[in-house]
Amino acid sequence: MRYLSTRGQAAPHDFEGVLLAGLAEDGGLFMPESWPSLSPAEWRALRGLPYPELAARLIHRFAGETLSLETLRDMTTAAYAGFGHPAVAPLVQLDSRSFALELFHGPTLAFKDMAMQLLGRLFDHVLARRGERITIVGATSGDTGSAAIEACRDRGAIDIIILHPDGRTSEVQRRQMTTVLSPNVANLALNGTFDDCQDLVKAMFNDAPFRAEMRLAAVNSINWARVAAQIPYYAHAALALGAPDRPMAFSVPTGNFGNVLAAWAVRAMGLPVERLIIGANRNNILARFLAANDMSMRPVEPSLSPSMDIQVSSNFERLLFELLGRDGAATAETMQRFRAEGRMPVPDAAWRRATGLFRGFTLDDEGTLAEIRRLWTGQGYLADPHTAIGTAAARAHAPEDRSIPVVVAATAHPAKFPDAVERATGNRPPLPARLADLYEREERYAVLAPELADVEAFVRAHARRNTA
Ligand SMILES: Cc1ncc(COP(=O)(O)O)c(C=O)c1O
Ligand SMILES: N[C@@H](CCOP(=O)(O)O)C(=O)O
């Protein structure tokens, strides 16, 4: 499998190259040259497999030249062994047609662990074989950071530096990152938004000498390996509910567009996904795009679902590339105009193609609290604010045909957002025993203005300290 940049100028890579490169050298994102498509019979043969086995077989379709199926199987088995639920990603029925796909049973209680626990092992395997080391720089609005730190802490060939927006994550999210005092981990709080953090990560990658000097690598979903490792859980849910012989819809609370892109990928691989519903908080650029082809930037505003306080959804570029007929030059020009003008000029035909499959939905904080309350009092289901946006979006935009099930990505454990959940239900969800002393642990992080030179100096200092 070869991977191409969405901007058409970078050299193609294999899976190993993509894993290590993160962002393509032309600033674009890597996409598979063609989608590995499975026949209905091949999909049926995957029904009922344990999650690690299914994950290994599907990811192998993307990584076959780099990793044998046996090696991948060992990695997925180890990656999911520590999850707090035997099914890894259980489906919980919410009502007659909707299900929560619980993706938060990993070590840091959010869906990011599903990919990150594998990614840490992939990096280790490839780096050991090559005798190399890397410096990971990542941006987080709250969940990617702790999942990546947990997956990479104390790994000899990796330094990891995570940028988060100061004061804009939940306290649990911040402490999950800043209380990890391993020598290869550093946290940087920036006076800005998640978008500033993500821009700085991309700017470091686009600074070619710095990128080479630090041997930068990415753990955000700009790295194709992250998206690839998020594909199996959508297939797992769909197969459990009757695919490929029954269509389905997914509702995904969305920020950086990586998670819903993985759902889109299982459709490209041949599963009958009828509709993809995108839930947003007040930072609803994607919902506005789907409603009226209005992809225009507004300032990021804080909300009760902080992980989705995002305006520039990185992975939308991957969908755009597909919508524009995989025309790298057109994708590059559209992205450049978005950056320059703050508005993305998506041709009408491409927008119509998107609206044939996707629906957008916006829920403000009051609505989010009401939805958490409704789920709790009605179904006895305790949802975090992000998941609640997904369930409300599912109700608003479920396909008219009631025989089509809707699977909602339950992206975080309610205990990560105890204040919002308590406000809505009067019930303060406790942290699991292994995190019970989180509030007593020592925190360590630096605070900086979002200036590239200062951030690069911080990264250089951290990486050098570790390599000395
Ligand atoms: C809990 C939670 N829900 C939803 C999202 C949005 O997912 P994505 O950024 O892949 O769209 C995030 C952040 O990624 C998150 O942490
Ligand atoms: N919501 C995310 C933002 C980064 O998303 P990613 O999927 O690109 O890593 C977070 O929690 O950090």
Short mmCIF file of C-alpha atoms and ligand atoms in Angstrom, two decimals:
data_model
loop_
_atom_site.label_atom_id
_atom_site.label_comp_id
_atom_site.label_asym_id
_atom_site.label_seq_id
_atom_site.Cartn_x
_atom_site.Cartn_y
_atom_site.Cartn_z
CA MET A 1 0.00 0.00 0.00
CA ARG A 2 1.35 3.41 -0.99
CA TYR A 3 0.23 6.68 0.54
CA LEU A 4 -0.17 9.98 -1.30
CA SER A 5 -0.25 13.50 0.08
CA THR A 6 -3.56 15.37 -0.20
CA ARG A 7 -1.54 18.27 -1.65
CA GLY A 8 0.02 16.19 -4.40
CA GLN A 9 3.63 17.39 -4.07
CA ALA A 10 5.25 15.05 -1.54
CA ALA A 11 6.81 11.73 -2.49
CA PRO A 12 4.61 8.69 -1.78
CA HIS A 13 5.47 6.59 1.29
CA ASP A 14 4.69 3.13 2.55
CA PHE A 15 2.97 2.61 5.93
CA GLU A 16 6.26 2.78 7.85
CA GLY A 17 7.19 6.03 6.12
CA VAL A 18 3.79 7.51 6.87
CA LEU A 19 3.92 6.41 10.51
CA LEU A 20 7.25 8.16 11.00
CA ALA A 21 6.57 11.22 8.82
CA GLY A 22 3.20 12.26 10.33
CA LEU A 23 2.55 15.30 8.17
CA ALA A 24 3.52 15.05 4.49
CA GLU A 25 6.51 17.13 3.43
CA ASP A 26 4.28 19.45 1.34
CA GLY A 27 2.09 20.23 4.37
CA GLY A 28 -0.64 17.80 3.26
CA LEU A 29 -1.99 14.67 4.92
CA PHE A 30 -1.32 11.14 3.74
CA MET A 31 -4.10 9.04 2.23
CA PRO A 32 -4.02 5.46 0.94
CA GLU A 33 -3.48 5.40 -2.82
CA SER A 34 -6.59 3.22 -3.07
CA TRP A 35 -9.02 1.88 -0.48
CA PRO A 36 -8.66 -1.78 0.42
CA SER A 37 -12.13 -3.04 -0.41
CA LEU A 38 -13.58 -6.22 1.11
CA SER A 39 -16.35 -8.23 -0.54
CA PRO A 40 -19.54 -8.97 1.46
CA ALA A 41 -18.29 -12.55 1.91
CA GLU A 42 -14.96 -11.30 3.27
CA TRP A 43 -16.77 -9.01 5.70
CA ARG A 44 -19.08 -11.82 6.85
CA ALA A 45 -16.03 -13.98 7.58
CA LEU A 46 -14.86 -11.33 10.09
CA ARG A 47 -18.06 -11.44 12.16
CA GLY A 48 -17.64 -12.57 15.74
CA LEU A 49 -13.85 -12.21 15.88
CA PRO A 50 -12.41 -10.90 19.15
CA TYR A 51 -11.60 -7.19 18.84
CA PRO A 52 -7.76 -7.57 18.77
CA GLU A 53 -8.00 -10.14 15.97
CA LEU A 54 -10.36 -8.01 13.89
CA ALA A 55 -8.14 -4.97 14.42
CA ALA A 56 -5.03 -6.87 13.33
CA ARG A 57 -6.68 -8.16 10.17
CA LEU A 58 -8.08 -4.79 9.11
CA ILE A 59 -4.98 -2.76 9.93
CA HIS A 60 -2.91 -5.33 8.04
CA ARG A 61 -4.74 -4.22 4.89
CA PHE A 62 -3.08 -0.83 5.34
CA ALA A 63 0.29 -1.93 6.71
CA GLY A 64 1.00 -5.25 5.00
CA GLU A 65 4.43 -4.30 3.63
CA THR A 66 5.64 -3.05 7.01
CA LEU A 67 4.22 -5.63 9.40
CA SER A 68 3.24 -9.28 9.19
CA LEU A 69 -0.19 -10.27 10.39
CA GLU A 70 1.43 -12.20 13.26
CA THR A 71 3.37 -9.16 14.43
CA LEU A 72 0.27 -7.00 14.26
CA ARG A 73 -1.74 -9.61 16.13
CA ASP A 74 0.84 -9.62 18.94
CA MET A 75 0.63 -5.83 19.09
CA THR A 76 -3.17 -5.57 19.10
CA THR A 77 -3.40 -8.31 21.70
CA ALA A 78 -1.00 -6.44 23.98
CA ALA A 79 -2.56 -3.04 23.19
CA TYR A 80 -6.08 -4.04 24.27
CA ALA A 81 -5.16 -6.46 27.07
CA GLY A 82 -5.30 -3.74 29.71
CA PHE A 83 -8.71 -2.37 28.74
CA GLY A 84 -11.32 -2.30 31.45
CA HIS A 85 -13.97 -4.21 29.48
CA PRO A 86 -13.57 -7.72 28.04
CA ALA A 87 -15.21 -6.65 24.77
CA VAL A 88 -12.70 -3.73 24.51
CA ALA A 89 -15.32 -1.53 22.79
CA PRO A 90 -18.75 -2.75 23.94
CA LEU A 91 -22.03 -1.77 22.32
CA VAL A 92 -24.68 -0.63 24.79
CA GLN A 93 -28.27 -0.42 23.55
CA LEU A 94 -29.83 2.97 24.32
CA ASP A 95 -33.26 2.55 22.75
CA SER A 96 -34.99 0.51 20.06
CA ARG A 97 -32.53 1.54 17.35
CA SER A 98 -29.58 3.36 18.88
CA PHE A 99 -26.46 2.04 20.52
CA ALA A 100 -23.51 3.61 22.33
CA LEU A 101 -20.18 2.26 21.11
CA GLU A 102 -18.14 2.72 24.27
CA LEU A 103 -14.62 3.65 23.27
CA PHE A 104 -13.49 4.82 26.70
CA HIS A 105 -12.40 1.66 28.51
CA GLY A 106 -8.69 2.25 27.92
CA PRO A 107 -6.14 3.60 30.42
CA THR A 108 -6.97 7.30 29.98
CA LEU A 109 -10.74 6.93 29.60
CA ALA A 110 -11.22 8.34 26.10
CA PHE A 111 -11.45 6.93 22.58
CA LYS A 112 -7.88 8.04 21.88
CA ASP A 113 -6.56 4.99 23.74
CA MET A 114 -8.05 2.74 21.07
CA ALA A 115 -5.45 3.98 18.59
CA MET A 116 -2.74 5.27 20.86
CA GLN A 117 -2.12 2.01 22.71
CA LEU A 118 -1.29 0.50 19.34
CA LEU A 119 0.61 3.51 18.03
CA GLY A 120 3.11 3.43 20.92
CA ARG A 121 3.86 -0.21 20.10
CA LEU A 122 4.12 0.51 16.37
CA PHE A 123 6.66 3.27 17.00
CA ASP A 124 8.67 1.05 19.32
CA HIS A 125 8.76 -1.83 16.86
CA VAL A 126 9.83 0.27 13.87
CA LEU A 127 12.35 2.37 15.81
CA ALA A 128 14.00 -0.69 17.38
CA ARG A 129 14.44 -2.27 13.95
CA ARG A 130 15.88 0.95 12.49
CA GLY A 131 17.95 1.85 15.55
CA GLU A 132 16.46 5.35 15.52
CA ARG A 133 14.73 7.67 17.95
CA ILE A 134 12.03 10.33 17.48
CA THR A 135 10.63 13.43 19.12
CA ILE A 136 6.86 13.44 19.17
CA VAL A 137 5.15 16.82 19.21
CA GLY A 138 1.39 16.76 19.69
CA ALA A 139 -1.49 19.17 20.21
CA THR A 140 -4.41 18.38 22.44
CA SER A 141 -7.70 19.87 23.44
CA GLY A 142 -7.67 17.41 26.31
CA ASP A 143 -7.74 13.72 25.41
CA THR A 144 -5.10 13.04 22.75
CA GLY A 145 -2.43 14.37 25.11
CA SER A 146 -2.95 12.00 28.01
CA ALA A 147 -3.54 8.99 25.75
CA ALA A 148 -0.32 9.71 23.83
CA ILE A 149 1.68 10.31 27.00
CA GLU A 150 0.37 7.08 28.51
CA ALA A 151 1.27 5.17 25.35
CA CYS A 152 4.78 6.67 25.02
CA ARG A 153 5.93 7.30 28.59
CA ASP A 154 9.27 5.71 29.49
CA ARG A 155 9.87 4.39 25.97
CA GLY A 156 13.59 4.64 25.30
CA ALA A 157 13.48 5.78 21.68
CA ILE A 158 10.80 8.45 22.13
CA ASP A 159 10.60 11.94 23.62
CA ILE A 160 7.10 13.35 23.74
CA ILE A 161 6.08 16.99 24.12
CA ILE A 162 2.38 17.83 24.30
CA LEU A 163 0.90 21.31 23.78
CA HIS A 164 -2.45 22.08 25.38
CA PRO A 165 -4.46 25.32 25.63
CA ASP A 166 -3.92 26.71 29.12
CA GLY A 167 -7.09 26.57 31.24
CA ARG A 168 -9.25 25.13 28.46
CA THR A 169 -9.23 21.44 29.34
CA SER A 170 -11.06 19.84 32.24
CA GLU A 171 -8.96 19.55 35.41
CA VAL A 172 -8.97 15.75 35.15
CA GLN A 173 -7.71 15.97 31.56
CA ARG A 174 -4.91 18.38 32.51
CA ARG A 175 -3.81 16.35 35.51
CA GLN A 176 -3.79 13.14 33.47
CA MET A 177 -1.07 14.76 31.37
CA THR A 178 0.85 16.93 33.78
CA THR A 179 1.23 14.42 36.60
CA VAL A 180 3.21 12.02 34.41
CA LEU A 181 6.76 12.86 35.49
CA SER A 182 8.62 10.40 33.27
CA PRO A 183 11.88 11.85 31.91
CA ASN A 184 10.79 11.50 28.27
CA VAL A 185 7.54 13.47 28.77
CA ALA A 186 7.02 17.25 28.79
CA ASN A 187 3.85 19.34 28.84
CA LEU A 188 3.44 22.86 27.55
CA ALA A 189 0.36 24.97 28.29
CA LEU A 190 -0.10 27.71 25.70
CA ASN A 191 -1.95 30.97 26.16
CA GLY A 192 -4.31 30.29 23.29
CA THR A 193 -6.72 27.76 21.86
CA PHE A 194 -6.38 24.21 20.59
CA ASP A 195 -6.20 25.65 17.07
CA ASP A 196 -3.10 27.64 18.11
CA CYS A 197 -1.54 24.45 19.49
CA GLN A 198 -2.32 22.52 16.31
CA ASP A 199 -1.01 25.36 14.12
CA LEU A 200 2.25 25.34 16.07
CA VAL A 201 2.65 21.60 15.68
CA LYS A 202 2.14 21.94 11.92
CA ALA A 203 4.53 24.92 11.82
CA MET A 204 7.22 22.80 13.50
CA PHE A 205 6.70 20.09 10.88
CA ASN A 206 6.85 22.69 8.11
CA ASP A 207 10.17 24.03 9.48
CA ALA A 208 12.26 21.49 7.54
CA PRO A 209 15.62 21.95 9.34
CA PHE A 210 13.96 21.76 12.77
CA ARG A 211 11.91 18.74 11.70
CA ALA A 212 15.03 16.92 10.57
CA GLU A 213 17.12 17.98 13.57
CA MET A 214 14.51 16.77 16.07
CA ARG A 215 13.34 13.84 13.96
CA LEU A 216 9.77 14.99 14.59
CA ALA A 217 6.90 12.53 14.63
CA ALA A 218 3.16 12.99 15.18
CA VAL A 219 0.53 11.34 17.33
CA ASN A 220 -2.37 13.52 16.29
CA SER A 221 -4.75 12.23 13.67
CA ILE A 222 -2.72 14.06 11.04
CA ASN A 223 -0.76 10.78 11.29
CA TRP A 224 -2.53 8.25 9.06
CA ALA A 225 -1.63 5.41 11.45
CA ARG A 226 -3.92 7.03 14.05
CA VAL A 227 -6.87 7.00 11.67
CA ALA A 228 -6.09 3.44 10.53
CA ALA A 229 -6.19 2.25 14.13
CA GLN A 230 -9.61 3.89 14.62
CA ILE A 231 -11.20 2.05 11.67
CA PRO A 232 -11.65 -1.40 13.30
CA TYR A 233 -14.10 -0.30 15.99
CA TYR A 234 -16.59 0.97 13.43
CA ALA A 235 -16.31 -2.32 11.56
CA HIS A 236 -16.68 -4.22 14.84
CA ALA A 237 -19.92 -2.40 15.68
CA ALA A 238 -21.31 -2.67 12.16
CA LEU A 239 -20.60 -6.41 11.93
CA ALA A 240 -22.20 -7.00 15.33
CA LEU A 241 -25.39 -5.30 14.13
CA GLY A 242 -25.71 -7.23 10.89
CA ALA A 243 -23.40 -5.60 8.35
CA PRO A 244 -22.68 -6.16 5.52
CA ASP A 245 -26.29 -7.39 5.19
CA ARG A 246 -27.82 -4.45 7.02
CA PRO A 247 -27.12 -0.76 6.50
CA MET A 248 -26.24 1.46 9.42
CA ALA A 249 -25.57 5.00 10.50
CA PHE A 250 -22.93 6.41 12.81
CA SER A 251 -23.19 9.53 14.94
CA VAL A 252 -19.84 10.94 15.97
CA PRO A 253 -19.16 13.91 18.26
CA THR A 254 -16.63 15.74 16.14
CA GLY A 255 -13.77 18.21 16.46
CA ASN A 256 -10.68 17.42 14.44
CA PHE A 257 -12.68 15.11 12.10
CA GLY A 258 -10.37 12.13 12.62
CA ASN A 259 -12.89 9.87 14.31
CA VAL A 260 -15.67 10.38 11.80
CA LEU A 261 -13.15 10.00 8.98
CA ALA A 262 -12.43 6.49 10.27
CA ALA A 263 -16.17 5.77 10.05
CA TRP A 264 -16.12 7.12 6.51
CA ALA A 265 -13.22 4.76 5.75
CA VAL A 266 -15.20 1.60 6.62
CA ARG A 267 -17.73 2.74 4.03
CA ALA A 268 -14.93 3.18 1.49
CA MET A 269 -13.87 -0.37 2.38
CA GLY A 270 -17.28 -1.75 1.47
CA LEU A 271 -19.54 -1.65 4.53
CA PRO A 272 -23.05 -0.22 3.99
CA VAL A 273 -22.83 3.03 5.96
CA GLU A 274 -25.97 4.93 5.10
CA ARG A 275 -25.34 8.13 7.00
CA LEU A 276 -22.64 9.85 9.04
CA ILE A 277 -23.94 12.31 11.62
CA ILE A 278 -21.56 14.91 13.00
CA GLY A 279 -22.29 16.38 16.43
CA ALA A 280 -20.76 19.74 17.34
CA ASN A 281 -20.83 22.15 20.26
CA ARG A 282 -21.03 25.89 19.61
CA ASN A 283 -17.75 25.61 17.67
CA ASN A 284 -19.77 24.28 14.79
CA ILE A 285 -17.85 25.08 11.62
CA LEU A 286 -18.56 21.59 10.20
CA ALA A 287 -22.29 21.78 10.92
CA ARG A 288 -22.42 25.19 9.25
CA PHE A 289 -20.57 23.78 6.27
CA LEU A 290 -23.05 20.92 5.89
CA ALA A 291 -26.07 23.19 6.36
CA ALA A 292 -25.08 25.96 3.95
CA ASN A 293 -21.61 25.37 2.49
CA ASP A 294 -20.34 27.90 5.02
CA MET A 295 -16.90 26.75 6.10
CA SER A 296 -15.87 30.02 7.71
CA MET A 297 -13.64 30.40 10.72
CA ARG A 298 -14.89 32.00 13.93
CA PRO A 299 -13.02 32.39 17.19
CA VAL A 300 -12.88 29.20 19.28
CA GLU A 301 -15.21 29.49 22.27
CA PRO A 302 -14.95 27.41 25.45
CA SER A 303 -17.74 24.91 26.07
CA LEU A 304 -18.69 22.03 28.35
CA SER A 305 -17.28 19.64 25.73
CA PRO A 306 -13.75 21.11 25.62
CA SER A 307 -12.22 18.36 23.50
CA MET A 308 -14.33 19.62 20.60
CA ASP A 309 -13.46 23.31 21.04
CA ILE A 310 -11.89 23.35 17.58
CA GLN A 311 -12.47 25.40 14.44
CA VAL A 312 -9.84 24.06 12.07
CA SER A 313 -10.63 20.36 11.70
CA SER A 314 -7.42 18.94 10.30
CA ASN A 315 -8.85 15.78 8.81
CA PHE A 316 -11.46 17.59 6.79
CA GLU A 317 -8.61 18.02 4.30
CA ARG A 318 -8.70 14.24 3.72
CA LEU A 319 -12.41 14.33 2.90
CA LEU A 320 -11.92 17.42 0.76
CA PHE A 321 -9.27 15.56 -1.26
CA GLU A 322 -11.84 12.83 -1.96
CA LEU A 323 -14.62 15.32 -2.71
CA LEU A 324 -12.35 17.09 -5.20
CA GLY A 325 -11.68 13.84 -7.07
CA ARG A 326 -8.26 13.36 -5.41
CA ASP A 327 -6.93 16.47 -7.12
CA GLY A 328 -3.89 17.44 -5.01
CA ALA A 329 -3.41 20.84 -6.64
CA ALA A 330 -7.06 21.81 -6.09
CA THR A 331 -6.91 20.59 -2.47
CA ALA A 332 -3.73 22.59 -1.82
CA GLU A 333 -5.23 25.74 -3.31
CA THR A 334 -8.47 25.35 -1.35
CA MET A 335 -6.57 24.86 1.91
CA GLN A 336 -4.31 27.84 1.19
CA ARG A 337 -7.33 30.07 0.55
CA PHE A 338 -8.95 28.83 3.76
CA ARG A 339 -5.83 29.87 5.66
CA ALA A 340 -5.53 33.23 3.92
CA GLU A 341 -9.21 34.23 3.83
CA GLY A 342 -10.71 32.30 6.77
CA ARG A 343 -13.32 30.77 4.46
CA MET A 344 -13.05 27.58 2.46
CA PRO A 345 -14.36 27.82 -1.09
CA VAL A 346 -15.79 24.31 -1.60
CA PRO A 347 -17.29 23.88 -5.08
CA ASP A 348 -21.05 23.35 -4.99
CA ALA A 349 -20.88 19.85 -6.55
CA ALA A 350 -18.39 18.70 -3.90
CA TRP A 351 -20.52 20.18 -1.12
CA ARG A 352 -23.60 18.34 -2.46
CA ARG A 353 -21.67 15.08 -2.48
CA ALA A 354 -20.79 15.65 1.18
CA THR A 355 -24.38 16.43 2.16
CA GLY A 356 -25.56 13.20 0.51
CA LEU A 357 -23.83 11.24 3.26
CA PHE A 358 -23.13 13.61 6.18
CA ARG A 359 -25.51 15.50 8.44
CA GLY A 360 -24.40 18.17 10.91
CA PHE A 361 -25.92 19.01 14.29
CA THR A 362 -25.13 21.70 16.86
CA LEU A 363 -25.86 21.58 20.59
CA ASP A 364 -25.07 24.38 23.03
CA ASP A 365 -24.11 23.86 26.67
CA GLU A 366 -27.68 24.03 27.98
CA GLY A 367 -28.76 21.46 25.42
CA THR A 368 -25.79 19.27 26.35
CA LEU A 369 -26.73 19.34 30.04
CA ALA A 370 -30.36 18.55 29.15
CA GLU A 371 -29.25 15.60 27.02
CA ILE A 372 -27.01 14.21 29.78
CA ARG A 373 -29.99 14.53 32.16
CA ARG A 374 -32.36 12.89 29.68
CA LEU A 375 -30.06 9.91 29.18
CA TRP A 376 -29.62 9.53 32.93
CA THR A 377 -33.25 9.84 33.99
CA GLY A 378 -34.69 8.07 30.94
CA GLN A 379 -32.21 5.29 30.24
CA GLY A 380 -30.06 5.21 33.36
CA TYR A 381 -27.07 5.92 31.09
CA LEU A 382 -24.40 8.28 32.37
CA ALA A 383 -22.83 10.04 29.39
CA ASP A 384 -20.01 12.54 29.18
CA PRO A 385 -20.79 15.87 27.42
CA HIS A 386 -19.19 14.82 24.12
CA THR A 387 -21.11 11.55 23.95
CA ALA A 388 -24.32 13.41 24.82
CA ILE A 389 -23.84 15.64 21.77
CA GLY A 390 -23.52 12.44 19.74
CA THR A 391 -26.76 10.95 21.11
CA ALA A 392 -28.69 14.18 20.56
CA ALA A 393 -27.31 14.39 17.02
CA ALA A 394 -28.38 10.78 16.41
CA ARG A 395 -31.96 11.52 17.44
CA ALA A 396 -32.11 14.61 15.26
CA HIS A 397 -30.71 13.01 12.12
CA ALA A 398 -31.33 9.25 12.28
CA PRO A 399 -32.29 7.87 8.86
CA GLU A 400 -36.04 7.87 8.22
CA ASP A 401 -35.97 4.07 7.80
CA ARG A 402 -36.27 2.90 11.40
CA SER A 403 -34.77 -0.51 10.67
CA ILE A 404 -31.37 1.18 10.25
CA PRO A 405 -29.52 1.20 13.57
CA VAL A 406 -27.60 4.27 14.67
CA VAL A 407 -24.33 3.74 16.50
CA VAL A 408 -23.16 6.69 18.61
CA ALA A 409 -19.44 6.92 19.32
CA ALA A 410 -19.23 7.24 23.12
CA THR A 411 -15.91 9.02 23.14
CA ALA A 412 -15.11 9.68 26.80
CA HIS A 413 -15.86 8.34 30.25
CA PRO A 414 -18.14 10.66 32.26
CA ALA A 415 -15.56 10.79 35.07
CA LYS A 416 -13.32 12.95 32.84
CA PHE A 417 -15.92 15.72 33.03
CA PRO A 418 -17.32 15.37 36.57
CA ASP A 419 -18.45 19.01 36.94
CA ALA A 420 -20.68 18.98 33.87
CA VAL A 421 -22.08 15.53 34.63
CA GLU A 422 -22.82 16.50 38.23
CA ARG A 423 -24.49 19.73 37.11
CA ALA A 424 -26.75 17.76 34.82
CA THR A 425 -27.58 14.76 37.01
CA GLY A 426 -26.51 15.52 40.59
CA ASN A 427 -24.30 12.46 40.26
CA ARG A 428 -20.52 12.97 40.42
CA PRO A 429 -18.90 10.04 38.61
CA PRO A 430 -15.83 8.78 40.48
CA LEU A 431 -12.50 8.14 38.80
CA PRO A 432 -11.44 4.50 38.61
CA ALA A 433 -9.28 3.27 41.52
CA ARG A 434 -6.00 3.62 39.57
CA LEU A 435 -6.65 7.36 39.18
CA ALA A 436 -8.22 7.92 42.61
CA ASP A 437 -5.26 10.02 43.87
CA LEU A 438 -5.03 12.13 40.67
CA TYR A 439 -5.80 15.36 42.53
CA GLU A 440 -2.96 14.76 45.02
CA ARG A 441 -0.26 14.01 42.44
CA GLU A 442 2.49 16.53 41.66
CA GLU A 443 1.96 18.42 38.39
CA ARG A 444 4.72 19.61 36.07
CA TYR A 445 4.23 21.84 33.02
CA ALA A 446 5.48 25.07 31.51
CA VAL A 447 3.32 27.96 30.30
CA LEU A 448 4.26 29.90 27.16
CA ALA A 449 2.81 32.30 24.62
CA PRO A 450 2.02 30.61 21.30
CA GLU A 451 5.23 31.74 19.58
CA LEU A 452 6.96 29.29 17.25
CA ALA A 453 10.52 30.20 18.27
CA ASP A 454 9.78 29.78 21.99
CA VAL A 455 7.98 26.51 21.48
CA GLU A 456 10.78 25.13 19.29
CA ALA A 457 13.31 26.15 21.95
CA PHE A 458 11.28 24.26 24.56
CA VAL A 459 11.09 21.18 22.35
CA ARG A 460 14.81 21.31 21.60
CA ALA A 461 15.67 21.65 25.29
CA HIS A 462 13.47 18.76 26.25
CA ALA A 463 14.63 16.43 23.51
CA ARG A 464 18.30 17.21 24.11
CA ARG A 465 17.98 16.61 27.83
CA ASN A 466 16.61 13.17 27.10
CA THR A 467 19.17 12.24 24.47
CA ALA A 468 22.16 13.50 26.49
C1 LIG B 1 -14.04 13.03 24.07
C2 LIG B 1 -13.88 13.47 22.66
N1 LIG B 1 -14.96 13.45 21.85
C3 LIG B 1 -14.88 13.86 20.58
C4 LIG B 1 -13.71 14.34 20.04
C5 LIG B 1 -13.66 14.75 18.61
O1 LIG B 1 -13.01 13.77 17.85
P1 LIG B 1 -12.26 14.17 16.50
O2 LIG B 1 -11.27 15.19 16.88
O3 LIG B 1 -11.65 12.92 16.01
O4 LIG B 1 -13.31 14.73 15.61
C6 LIG B 1 -12.57 14.40 20.85
C7 LIG B 1 -11.27 14.91 20.36
O5 LIG B 1 -10.69 14.39 19.49
C8 LIG B 1 -12.65 13.93 22.18
O6 LIG B 1 -11.58 13.91 22.94
N1 LIG B 2 -9.97 16.38 20.66
C1 LIG B 2 -8.60 16.11 20.46
C2 LIG B 2 -7.97 17.07 19.52
C3 LIG B 2 -6.85 16.44 18.76
O1 LIG B 2 -7.38 15.48 17.92
P1 LIG B 2 -6.55 14.39 17.16
O2 LIG B 2 -7.53 13.28 16.96
O3 LIG B 2 -6.09 15.00 15.90
O4 LIG B 2 -5.39 13.95 18.01
C4 LIG B 2 -7.91 16.03 21.81
O5 LIG B 2 -8.53 15.56 22.74
O6 LIG B 2 -6.78 16.40 21.97
#
